[in-house]
GROMACS .gro file of C-alpha atoms in nm:
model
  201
    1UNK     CA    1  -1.683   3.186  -1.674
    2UNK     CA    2  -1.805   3.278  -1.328
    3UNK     CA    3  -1.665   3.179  -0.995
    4UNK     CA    4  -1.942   2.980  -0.941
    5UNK     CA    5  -1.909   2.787  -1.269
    6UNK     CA    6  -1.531   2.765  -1.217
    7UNK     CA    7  -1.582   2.580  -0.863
    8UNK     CA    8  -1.820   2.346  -0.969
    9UNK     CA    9  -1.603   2.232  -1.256
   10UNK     CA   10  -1.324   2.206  -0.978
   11UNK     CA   11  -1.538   1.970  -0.806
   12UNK     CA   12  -1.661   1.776  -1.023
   13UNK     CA   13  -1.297   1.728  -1.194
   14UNK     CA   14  -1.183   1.619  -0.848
   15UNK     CA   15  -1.517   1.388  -0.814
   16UNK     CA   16  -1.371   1.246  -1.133
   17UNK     CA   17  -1.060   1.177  -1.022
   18UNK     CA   18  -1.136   1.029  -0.729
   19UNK     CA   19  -1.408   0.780  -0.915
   20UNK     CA   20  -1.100   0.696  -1.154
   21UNK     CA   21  -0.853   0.580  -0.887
   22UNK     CA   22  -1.139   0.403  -0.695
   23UNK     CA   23  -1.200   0.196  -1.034
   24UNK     CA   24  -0.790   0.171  -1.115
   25UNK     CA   25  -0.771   0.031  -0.731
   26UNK     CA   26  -1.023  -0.250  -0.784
   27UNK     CA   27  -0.931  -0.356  -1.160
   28UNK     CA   28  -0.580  -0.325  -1.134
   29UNK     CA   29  -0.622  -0.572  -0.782
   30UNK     CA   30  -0.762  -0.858  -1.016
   31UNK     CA   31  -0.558  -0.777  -1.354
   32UNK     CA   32  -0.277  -0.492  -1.342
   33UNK     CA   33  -0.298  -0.496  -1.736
   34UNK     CA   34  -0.644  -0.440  -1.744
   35UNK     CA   35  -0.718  -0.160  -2.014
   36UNK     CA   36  -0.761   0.199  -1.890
   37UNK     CA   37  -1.069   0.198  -2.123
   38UNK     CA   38  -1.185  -0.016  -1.863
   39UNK     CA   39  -1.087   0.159  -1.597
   40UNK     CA   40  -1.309   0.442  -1.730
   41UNK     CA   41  -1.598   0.282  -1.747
   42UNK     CA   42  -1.647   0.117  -1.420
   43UNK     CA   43  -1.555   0.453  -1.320
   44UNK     CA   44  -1.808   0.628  -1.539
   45UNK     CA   45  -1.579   0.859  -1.733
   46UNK     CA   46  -1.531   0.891  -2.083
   47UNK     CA   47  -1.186   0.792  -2.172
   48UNK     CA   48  -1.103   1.139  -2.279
   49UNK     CA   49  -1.087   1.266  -1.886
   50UNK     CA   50  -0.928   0.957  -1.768
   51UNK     CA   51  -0.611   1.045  -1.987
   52UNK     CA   52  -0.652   1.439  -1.923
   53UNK     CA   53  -0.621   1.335  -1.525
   54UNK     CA   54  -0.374   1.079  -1.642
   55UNK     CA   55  -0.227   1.111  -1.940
   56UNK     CA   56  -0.021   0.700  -1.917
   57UNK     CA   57  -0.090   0.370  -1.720
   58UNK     CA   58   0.221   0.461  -1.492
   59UNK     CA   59   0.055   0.777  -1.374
   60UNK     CA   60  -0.243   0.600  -1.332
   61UNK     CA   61  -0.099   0.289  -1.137
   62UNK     CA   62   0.109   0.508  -0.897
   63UNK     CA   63  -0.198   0.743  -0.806
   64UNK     CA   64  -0.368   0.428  -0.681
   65UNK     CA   65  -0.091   0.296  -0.521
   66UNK     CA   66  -0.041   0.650  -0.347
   67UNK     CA   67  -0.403   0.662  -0.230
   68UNK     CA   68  -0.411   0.321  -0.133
   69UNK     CA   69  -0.091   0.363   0.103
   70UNK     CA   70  -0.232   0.699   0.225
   71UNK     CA   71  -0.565   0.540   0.319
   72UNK     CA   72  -0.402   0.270   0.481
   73UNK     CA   73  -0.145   0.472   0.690
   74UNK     CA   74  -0.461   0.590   0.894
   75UNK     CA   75  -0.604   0.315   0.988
   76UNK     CA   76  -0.378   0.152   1.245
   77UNK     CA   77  -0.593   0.300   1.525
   78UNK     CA   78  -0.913   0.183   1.344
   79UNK     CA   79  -0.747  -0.177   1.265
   80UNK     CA   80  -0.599  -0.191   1.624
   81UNK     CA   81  -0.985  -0.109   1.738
   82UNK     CA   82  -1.113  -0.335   1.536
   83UNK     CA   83  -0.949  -0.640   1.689
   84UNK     CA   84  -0.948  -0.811   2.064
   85UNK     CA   85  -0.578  -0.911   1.953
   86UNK     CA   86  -0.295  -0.682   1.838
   87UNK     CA   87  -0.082  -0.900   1.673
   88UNK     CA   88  -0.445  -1.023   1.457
   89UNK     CA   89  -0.445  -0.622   1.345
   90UNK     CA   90  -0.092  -0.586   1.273
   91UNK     CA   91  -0.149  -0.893   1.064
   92UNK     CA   92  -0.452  -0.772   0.845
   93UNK     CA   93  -0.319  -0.433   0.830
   94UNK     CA   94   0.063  -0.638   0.625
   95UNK     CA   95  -0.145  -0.828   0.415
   96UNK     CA   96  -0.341  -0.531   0.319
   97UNK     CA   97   0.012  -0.326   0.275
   98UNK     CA   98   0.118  -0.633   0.063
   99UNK     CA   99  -0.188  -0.610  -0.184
  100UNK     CA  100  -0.144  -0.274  -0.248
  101UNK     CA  101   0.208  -0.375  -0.306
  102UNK     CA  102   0.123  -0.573  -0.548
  103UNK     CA  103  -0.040  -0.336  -0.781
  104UNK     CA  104   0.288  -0.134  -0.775
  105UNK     CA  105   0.472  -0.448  -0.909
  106UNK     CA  106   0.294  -0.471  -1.180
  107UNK     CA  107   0.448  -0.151  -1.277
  108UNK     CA  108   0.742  -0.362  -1.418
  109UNK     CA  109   1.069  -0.143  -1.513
  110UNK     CA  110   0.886   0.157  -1.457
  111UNK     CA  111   0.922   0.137  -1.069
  112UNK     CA  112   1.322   0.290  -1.140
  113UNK     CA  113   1.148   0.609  -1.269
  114UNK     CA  114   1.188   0.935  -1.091
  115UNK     CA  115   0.793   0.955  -0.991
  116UNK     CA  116   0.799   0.607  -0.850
  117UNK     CA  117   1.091   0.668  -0.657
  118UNK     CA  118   0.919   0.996  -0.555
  119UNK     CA  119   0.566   0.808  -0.435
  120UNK     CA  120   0.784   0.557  -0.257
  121UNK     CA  121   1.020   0.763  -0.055
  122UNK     CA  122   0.688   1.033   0.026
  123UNK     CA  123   0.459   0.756   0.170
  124UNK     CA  124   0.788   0.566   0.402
  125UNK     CA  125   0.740   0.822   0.688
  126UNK     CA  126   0.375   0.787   0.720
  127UNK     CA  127   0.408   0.418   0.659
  128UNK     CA  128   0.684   0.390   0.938
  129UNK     CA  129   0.475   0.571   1.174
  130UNK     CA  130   0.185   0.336   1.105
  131UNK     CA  131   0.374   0.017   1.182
  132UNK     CA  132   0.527   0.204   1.496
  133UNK     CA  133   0.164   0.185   1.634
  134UNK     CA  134   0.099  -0.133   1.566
  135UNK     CA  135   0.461  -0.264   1.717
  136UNK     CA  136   0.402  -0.064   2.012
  137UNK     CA  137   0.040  -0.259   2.081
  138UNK     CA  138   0.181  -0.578   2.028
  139UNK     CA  139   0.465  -0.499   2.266
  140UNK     CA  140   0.214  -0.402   2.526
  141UNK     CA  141   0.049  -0.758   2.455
  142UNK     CA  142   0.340  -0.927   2.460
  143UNK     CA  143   0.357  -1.141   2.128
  144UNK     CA  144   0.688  -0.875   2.028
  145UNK     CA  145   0.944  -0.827   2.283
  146UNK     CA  146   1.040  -0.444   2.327
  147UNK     CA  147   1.307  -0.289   2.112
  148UNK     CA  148   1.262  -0.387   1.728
  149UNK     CA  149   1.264  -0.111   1.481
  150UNK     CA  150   0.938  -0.009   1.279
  151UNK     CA  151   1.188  -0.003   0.943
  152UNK     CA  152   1.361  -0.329   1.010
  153UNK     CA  153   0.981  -0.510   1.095
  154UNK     CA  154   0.884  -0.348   0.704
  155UNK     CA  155   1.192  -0.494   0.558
  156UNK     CA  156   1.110  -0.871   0.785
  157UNK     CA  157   0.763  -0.863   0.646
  158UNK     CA  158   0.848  -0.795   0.244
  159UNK     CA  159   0.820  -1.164   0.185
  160UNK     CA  160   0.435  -1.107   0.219
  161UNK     CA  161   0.464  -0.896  -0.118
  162UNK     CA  162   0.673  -1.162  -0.267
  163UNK     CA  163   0.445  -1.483  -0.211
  164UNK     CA  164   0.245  -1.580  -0.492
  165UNK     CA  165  -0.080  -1.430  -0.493
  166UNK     CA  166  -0.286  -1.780  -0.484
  167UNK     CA  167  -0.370  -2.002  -0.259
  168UNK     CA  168  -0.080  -2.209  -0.242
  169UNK     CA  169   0.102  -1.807  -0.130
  170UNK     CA  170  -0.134  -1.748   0.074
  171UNK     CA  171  -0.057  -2.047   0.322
  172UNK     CA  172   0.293  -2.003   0.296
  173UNK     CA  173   0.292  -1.662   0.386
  174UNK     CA  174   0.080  -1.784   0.720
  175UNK     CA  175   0.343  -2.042   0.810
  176UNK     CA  176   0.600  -1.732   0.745
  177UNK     CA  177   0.408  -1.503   0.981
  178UNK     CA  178   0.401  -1.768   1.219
  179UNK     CA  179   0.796  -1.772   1.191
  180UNK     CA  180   0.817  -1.409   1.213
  181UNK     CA  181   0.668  -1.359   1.518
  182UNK     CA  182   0.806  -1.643   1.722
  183UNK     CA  183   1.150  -1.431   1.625
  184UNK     CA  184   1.019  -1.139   1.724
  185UNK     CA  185   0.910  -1.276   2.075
  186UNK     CA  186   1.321  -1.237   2.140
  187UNK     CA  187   1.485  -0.918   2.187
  188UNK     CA  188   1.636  -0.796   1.867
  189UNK     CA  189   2.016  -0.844   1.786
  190UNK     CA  190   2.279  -0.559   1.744
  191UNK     CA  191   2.477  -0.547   1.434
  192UNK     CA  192   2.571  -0.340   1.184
  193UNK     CA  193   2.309  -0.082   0.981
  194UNK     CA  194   2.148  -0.202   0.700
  195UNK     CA  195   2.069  -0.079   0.342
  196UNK     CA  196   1.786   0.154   0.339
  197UNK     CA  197   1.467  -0.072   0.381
  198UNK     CA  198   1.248   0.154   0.148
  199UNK     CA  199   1.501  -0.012  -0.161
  200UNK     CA  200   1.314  -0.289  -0.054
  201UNK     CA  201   0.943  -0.278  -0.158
   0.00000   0.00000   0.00000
């Protein structure tokens, strides 16, 4: 095999991998137990190189979740941009964190694994840093006082992951955003540390 050949199978494995997660993302959004058959198709791979990229549903379900948080993590400038209001961004940019969220539910028992644990502790710094940026704007707006932690804001807006995912959810986690914010208006309270927040997603 030449170099040339070589690199071009490269790519095109890592065009293939990309298409897979892309289709996992979307199919596993409306069913998580969609079949991975069908997760190769709309992704145009035989079902033969999904399983050689990822070889069980878990892999497969944590790779999108990983990309999905990764994406996501850089766009709080773009989100932030994107809106005249900063507390309407930091808003869109939880509900999209809660979707993803979602997907890595449906996971079941096999979130206590060693590899979930692994994607969930590697994305909490980026993710931290994300929601930093967005606190800060909406500090400098006004609608949250100075002073709350980034990790204590991620553990205040779980309950967006833990609504149901319908429409009856959906209003109640406005009504709960509406309640979250009028708390955060105050200056945050001292007291004692808590548990590590990335137990809680």
């Amino acid at each position: 095999m030449t170099d040339g050949t070589y690199g071009t199978q490269r790519k095109a494995a890592a065009r293939n991998r990309v298409a897979i997660i892309e289709a996992a993302h979307d199919l596993f959004a409306q069913d998580p137990l969609v079949p991975l058959n069908e997760v190769a198709k709309r992704a145009g791979v035989g079902a033969g190189t999904l399983y050689r990229h990822f070889p069980t549903r878990q892999d497969l379900i944590l790779a999108a979740y990983q990309h999905d948080i990764e994406r996501l993590t850089t766009t709080a400038d773009e989100v932030l941009t994107r809106h005249s209001s900063a507390k309407a961004a930091f808003i869109e940019w939880f509900e999209t964190l809660s979707a993803y969220i979602r997907i890595k539910h449906g996971l079941g028992d096999a979130l206590h694994s060693a590899a979930a644990q692994d994607v969930i502790d590697n994305s909490w710094a980026p993710t931290s840093a994300a929601v930093k940026k967005l606190v800060d704007a909406c500090v400098a707006e006004g609608t949250i006082a100075p002073g709350h932690d980034p990790a204590d804001i991620i553990m205040l807006m779980s309950f967006l992951w833990r609504v149901a995912n319908n429409d009856e959810g959906a209003a109640q986690g406005r009504r709960l955003i509406a309640t979250v914010f009028s708390g955060l208006q105050a200056p945050p309270q001292a007291g004692p540390a808590s548990d590590d927040p990335r137990r809680t997603p």
